[in-house]
Coordinates of C-alpha atoms in Angstrom, one line a residue:
Chain A
M152 CA -134.6 141.7 22.4
N153 CA -134.5 140.6 26.2
P154 CA -135.7 137.0 26.4
I155 CA -136.6 137.3 30.2
K156 CA -138.7 140.2 29.7
E157 CA -140.4 138.4 26.8
L158 CA -140.9 135.5 29.0
R159 CA -142.8 137.4 31.4
K160 CA -145.4 138.3 29.0
L161 CA -146.6 134.7 29.2
K162 CA -147.7 135.4 32.8
N163 CA -151.0 136.9 30.9
I164 CA -151.9 133.1 30.4
R165 CA -154.7 132.2 32.7
P166 CA -157.4 129.6 33.0
E167 CA -161.0 130.9 32.1
E168 CA -162.9 131.5 35.0
I169 CA -165.8 129.1 34.0
F170 CA -163.3 126.1 33.9
I171 CA -161.9 127.1 37.5
K172 CA -165.3 127.3 38.9
R173 CA -166.7 124.0 37.1
S174 CA -163.6 122.1 37.9
K175 CA -163.4 123.3 41.5
F176 CA -167.0 122.0 42.0
L177 CA -166.3 118.8 40.6
I178 CA -163.0 118.1 42.3
L179 CA -164.5 119.1 45.8
Q180 CA -167.2 116.6 45.3
I181 CA -165.0 113.7 45.5
E182 CA -164.1 112.4 48.9
P183 CA -160.3 112.4 49.5
Q184 CA -158.7 109.3 50.7
T185 CA -159.3 109.6 54.6
K186 CA -156.6 107.2 55.4
Q187 CA -154.3 109.3 57.7
A188 CA -150.7 108.6 58.0
P189 CA -150.2 106.1 60.9
S190 CA -149.8 107.9 64.4
F191 CA -147.0 106.9 66.5
H192 CA -149.2 104.6 68.5
E193 CA -150.4 103.0 65.5
L194 CA -146.8 102.3 64.3
I195 CA -145.9 100.8 67.8
E196 CA -149.0 98.4 67.6
S197 CA -147.9 97.3 64.1
W198 CA -144.3 96.8 65.2
S199 CA -145.5 94.9 68.4
S200 CA -147.9 92.6 66.2
L201 CA -145.1 92.0 63.7
F202 CA -142.5 91.3 66.6
N203 CA -145.1 88.6 67.9
I204 CA -145.5 87.0 64.8
A205 CA -141.6 86.9 64.2
F206 CA -141.3 85.6 68.0
T207 CA -143.7 82.7 67.3
F208 CA -142.1 81.9 64.0
G209 CA -138.4 82.1 65.6
V210 CA -139.7 79.5 68.5
I211 CA -141.5 77.2 65.8
M212 CA -138.1 77.0 64.0
L213 CA -136.1 76.3 67.1
L214 CA -138.3 73.5 68.0
V215 CA -138.2 72.1 64.3
I216 CA -134.3 72.3 64.5
A217 CA -134.0 71.0 68.0
T218 CA -136.1 67.8 67.2
N219 CA -134.3 67.3 63.9
N220 CA -131.1 67.3 65.8
L221 CA -132.2 64.9 68.6
N222 CA -133.2 62.5 65.7
K223 CA -130.0 62.9 64.0
K224 CA -128.1 62.3 67.3
N225 CA -129.9 59.0 67.8
I226 CA -128.8 57.8 64.4
A227 CA -125.2 58.7 65.0
F228 CA -124.7 57.1 68.6
A229 CA -127.4 54.5 68.1
G230 CA -124.6 52.0 69.4
L231 CA -124.5 53.7 72.8
V232 CA -128.3 53.3 73.6
D233 CA -128.6 50.6 76.3
T234 CA -131.6 48.6 74.4
K235 CA -129.5 48.5 71.3
L236 CA -126.3 47.3 73.0
Q237 CA -128.3 44.6 74.8
E238 CA -129.8 43.5 71.7
E239 CA -126.4 43.5 69.9
M240 CA -125.1 41.3 72.8
T241 CA -127.6 38.7 72.4
H242 CA -127.0 38.4 68.7
L243 CA -123.3 38.1 69.4
T244 CA -123.6 35.3 71.9
K245 CA -125.9 33.3 69.4
G246 CA -123.1 33.8 67.0
I247 CA -120.5 32.3 68.7
E248 CA -121.0 28.5 68.4
E249 CA -119.7 25.8 70.5
P250 CA -117.6 24.0 67.8
S251 CA -115.6 26.8 67.1
L252 CA -114.7 27.4 70.6
I253 CA -113.7 23.7 70.9
Y254 CA -111.7 24.0 67.6
Y255 CA -109.7 27.4 69.1
T256 CA -108.8 25.6 72.3
E257 CA -107.6 22.7 70.5
S258 CA -105.4 24.5 68.2
N259 CA -104.1 26.9 70.9
R260 CA -103.0 23.6 72.9
A261 CA -101.2 22.4 69.8
V262 CA -99.6 25.6 69.0
S263 CA -98.1 25.9 72.9
K264 CA -97.1 22.2 72.8
A265 CA -95.1 22.9 69.7
L266 CA -93.4 25.9 71.4
D267 CA -92.6 24.1 74.3
E268 CA -90.9 21.4 72.4
I269 CA -88.8 23.9 70.2
E270 CA -87.7 25.6 73.3
K271 CA -86.6 22.2 74.7
D272 CA -84.9 20.7 71.7
K273 CA -83.3 24.0 70.7
N274 CA -82.2 23.3 67.1
N275 CA -82.8 19.6 67.2
H276 CA -86.1 19.8 66.0
L277 CA -84.6 20.8 62.6
N278 CA -82.7 17.6 62.6
E279 CA -84.0 15.5 59.7
R280 CA -84.0 12.3 61.5
V281 CA -86.0 13.8 64.5
L282 CA -88.2 15.0 61.8
Q283 CA -88.7 12.0 60.3
N284 CA -89.3 10.2 63.6
E285 CA -92.1 13.0 64.3
I286 CA -93.5 12.4 60.8
K287 CA -93.9 8.8 61.7
E288 CA -95.4 9.6 65.1
L289 CA -98.0 11.9 63.5
K290 CA -98.8 9.4 60.7
I291 CA -98.2 12.2 58.1
E292 CA -98.8 9.9 55.1
N293 CA -102.4 10.0 56.2
P294 CA -103.1 13.7 57.6
I295 CA -106.6 13.3 58.0
N296 CA -107.4 13.9 61.4
S297 CA -110.9 12.9 61.9
K298 CA -111.3 14.8 65.2
I299 CA -110.3 18.0 63.3
D300 CA -112.5 17.4 60.4
N301 CA -115.5 16.8 62.6
L302 CA -114.8 20.0 64.4
L303 CA -114.7 21.8 60.7
E304 CA -117.9 20.2 59.8
D305 CA -119.8 21.5 62.6
F306 CA -118.2 24.8 62.2
N307 CA -119.3 25.0 58.8
E308 CA -122.8 24.1 59.6
Chain B
M247 CA -146.2 130.3 49.2
L248 CA -149.7 130.9 50.4
E249 CA -150.0 132.6 53.8
G250 CA -151.2 129.9 56.4
E251 CA -150.7 127.3 53.8
K252 CA -149.3 124.7 56.5
N253 CA -152.5 125.2 58.2
L254 CA -154.8 124.6 55.1
I255 CA -152.8 121.5 54.2
N256 CA -153.6 120.0 57.6
R257 CA -157.2 121.0 57.4
A258 CA -157.5 119.5 53.8
K259 CA -155.7 116.5 55.1
S260 CA -158.7 116.1 57.7
G261 CA -161.1 116.2 54.9
E262 CA -162.0 119.9 54.9
A263 CA -162.9 120.7 51.1
K264 CA -163.0 124.2 51.7
A265 CA -159.2 124.2 52.9
F266 CA -158.3 122.6 49.6
G267 CA -160.5 124.9 47.8
L268 CA -158.4 127.8 49.0
L269 CA -155.0 125.8 48.0
Y270 CA -156.7 125.2 44.7
D271 CA -157.6 129.0 44.0
H272 CA -153.9 129.9 44.7
Y273 CA -152.2 127.4 42.8
I274 CA -154.5 126.9 39.7
P275 CA -153.1 129.8 37.5
Q276 CA -149.6 128.7 37.7
I277 CA -150.2 125.1 37.3
Y278 CA -152.6 125.6 34.4
R279 CA -150.0 128.0 32.9
F280 CA -147.1 125.2 33.5
I281 CA -149.3 122.7 31.7
Y282 CA -150.6 124.7 28.9
L283 CA -147.0 125.8 28.0
K284 CA -146.2 122.2 27.6
V285 CA -149.2 120.9 25.9
T286 CA -150.1 124.2 23.9
N287 CA -153.7 123.4 23.8
R288 CA -156.5 124.9 25.8
E289 CA -158.7 122.1 26.2
E290 CA -155.9 119.6 26.8
A291 CA -154.4 121.9 29.4
E292 CA -157.8 122.3 31.3
D293 CA -158.2 118.5 31.2
L294 CA -154.9 117.8 32.6
T295 CA -155.0 120.7 35.1
H296 CA -158.4 119.3 36.4
Q297 CA -156.7 116.0 36.7
V298 CA -153.8 117.5 38.7
F299 CA -155.9 118.8 41.3
M300 CA -158.2 115.8 41.6
K301 CA -155.2 113.6 42.3
A302 CA -153.7 116.1 44.7
W303 CA -157.0 116.3 46.6
Q304 CA -157.6 112.4 46.5
N305 CA -153.9 111.9 47.8
I306 CA -153.7 114.9 49.9
N307 CA -152.8 112.6 52.9
N308 CA -149.7 111.2 51.1
Y309 CA -148.2 114.7 50.9
E310 CA -145.5 115.2 53.7
E311 CA -143.9 118.5 54.0
R312 CA -140.3 117.7 55.1
G313 CA -138.8 120.8 53.4
F314 CA -140.8 120.0 50.2
Q315 CA -143.2 122.9 49.2
F316 CA -146.7 121.9 48.5
S317 CA -146.3 123.9 45.1
S318 CA -143.4 121.4 44.0
W319 CA -145.6 118.7 44.8
L320 CA -148.2 119.9 42.4
Y321 CA -145.7 120.5 39.8
Q322 CA -144.3 116.9 40.4
I323 CA -148.1 115.7 39.8
S324 CA -148.3 118.0 36.6
R325 CA -145.0 116.7 35.1
N326 CA -146.3 113.3 35.4
Q327 CA -149.8 114.0 34.0
V328 CA -148.1 115.7 31.0
I329 CA -145.5 112.8 30.5
D330 CA -148.8 110.5 30.6
F331 CA -150.5 112.7 28.4
Y332 CA -148.0 112.5 25.6
R333 CA -147.3 108.8 26.2
Q334 CA -151.0 108.3 25.1
K335 CA -150.9 110.8 22.5
K336 CA -147.5 109.8 21.1
Q337 CA -147.5 113.0 19.0
Y338 CA -146.9 116.4 19.7
L339 CA -149.2 119.4 18.4
D340 CA -147.7 121.4 15.8
L341 CA -147.5 124.8 17.1
E342 CA -148.2 126.3 13.6
A343 CA -151.5 124.3 13.8
V344 CA -152.6 126.0 17.2
D345 CA -155.0 128.9 16.7
P346 CA -153.1 131.9 18.2
E347 CA -156.4 132.9 19.6
L348 CA -156.1 129.9 22.4
L349 CA -152.7 131.0 23.4
V350 CA -154.0 133.9 25.2
D351 CA -157.3 133.4 26.9
Q352 CA -157.6 136.8 28.8
S353 CA -156.8 139.0 25.9
K354 CA -158.5 137.9 23.0
D355 CA -159.0 141.6 22.1
R356 CA -155.5 142.3 21.8
A357 CA -154.2 141.0 18.5
H358 CA -150.8 142.4 18.9
E359 CA -150.2 140.9 22.2
K360 CA -151.5 137.6 21.1
L361 CA -148.9 137.6 18.3
E362 CA -146.2 138.3 20.6
I363 CA -147.0 135.4 22.9
S364 CA -147.4 133.1 20.1
K365 CA -143.6 134.2 19.0
I366 CA -142.5 133.5 22.5
Q367 CA -144.3 130.3 22.9
K368 CA -142.7 129.2 19.6
S369 CA -139.2 129.9 20.6
L370 CA -140.1 128.3 24.2
N371 CA -140.8 125.0 22.0
E372 CA -137.3 125.1 20.6
L373 CA -135.9 124.3 24.0
T374 CA -135.5 120.9 25.6
D375 CA -138.2 119.8 28.0
E376 CA -136.0 120.3 31.0
Q377 CA -134.9 123.8 30.0
K378 CA -138.6 124.7 29.1
E379 CA -139.6 123.4 32.7
V380 CA -137.1 125.5 34.3
I381 CA -137.8 128.7 32.3
I382 CA -141.6 128.3 32.8
M383 CA -141.3 127.7 36.5
H384 CA -138.5 130.3 37.2
F385 CA -139.4 133.2 35.0
I386 CA -143.3 132.8 34.3
N387 CA -144.3 131.2 37.7
D388 CA -141.7 132.7 40.0
I389 CA -140.6 129.8 41.4
S390 CA -137.3 129.8 43.3
I391 CA -134.2 127.8 41.9
K392 CA -134.0 125.8 45.2
D393 CA -137.9 124.7 44.9
I394 CA -137.3 124.0 41.2
A395 CA -134.2 121.5 42.1
K396 CA -136.5 119.7 44.5
T397 CA -139.4 119.4 42.1
L398 CA -137.0 118.3 39.2
K399 CA -134.9 116.3 41.6
K400 CA -131.8 118.2 40.5
T401 CA -129.1 120.1 42.3
E402 CA -129.4 123.8 42.3
G403 CA -126.1 124.1 40.1
A404 CA -127.6 122.0 37.7
I405 CA -130.8 124.0 37.6
R406 CA -128.8 127.2 37.2
L407 CA -126.9 125.6 34.2
L408 CA -130.2 124.5 32.5
Q409 CA -131.4 128.1 32.9
H410 CA -128.3 129.6 31.6
R411 CA -128.2 127.6 28.5
A412 CA -131.9 128.0 27.9
I413 CA -131.7 131.6 27.9
D414 CA -128.6 131.7 25.6
R415 CA -130.7 129.8 23.2
L416 CA -133.7 131.8 23.5
K417 CA -131.4 134.8 22.8
K418 CA -130.2 133.2 19.6
I419 CA -133.9 132.1 18.5
M420 CA -135.3 135.6 19.3
K421 CA -132.6 137.3 17.2
K422 CA -133.6 135.4 13.9

């Protein structure tokens, strides 16, 4: 038995004429979806509108990013802004008070005097007798120097 | 392929029902046969065939040629309709239960032919779905291997292999 020959017999299967007529009539009553495939010009138009939207969005994004960056720069280099510097300077001068200036001047003088003496005496300042004499002169038993105390109190205030 | 098919398709695309009517007349026998041999019931085959052509008409503007035959497009719609049909039904009709009279619509008076067709139909049902599709399309509906490959989204080699295996199997079945 040749299967191909046998299969060809199935070609006799056909739909009934009544069904064909009825089905065709019903189908053709329906309106097909009239939407045609977009033409070249329609495609170009849709692309250009998409491009416009993308471009606008891009510009907005750039503006947002740029604004953010400027704000960040202001924070990072705030010390370089003139107004801020002036403000800081006024605060700084207010902070430096007169008593501390006097104290630093006095102590500088004392230190330079001591250094001069050391230079003159060479190693004599290490002599015990000389040291004893200096202690006597400085009244080291009562080391409270009222002048320095007053300055320190003022400085603390 | 129907003569002047491209022109008919374009006219149908522009909404000309008469043009689609001509396409319908040309393709309905083979689409009905294809569906009928898959569902093995005349009424269901009629319903499904009607739905296939209705979908084709409604979506005619979605059809794009590009080397893809109109018949291949119709077969694809048919395959999807049959798949949906079985999905909904979830049970296959037993061939034994089908009245042999329904198998041959045009030869009701020829008992011998009815019986023969019923036997072939039975053999065909022993094949896998893909084998069956290839056999129906190629040997019954005269569709080329190339177009079957496009419809089933397979290579021509794969279709030839399916066909070869199907024929081998049919030979064995028919010998019994």
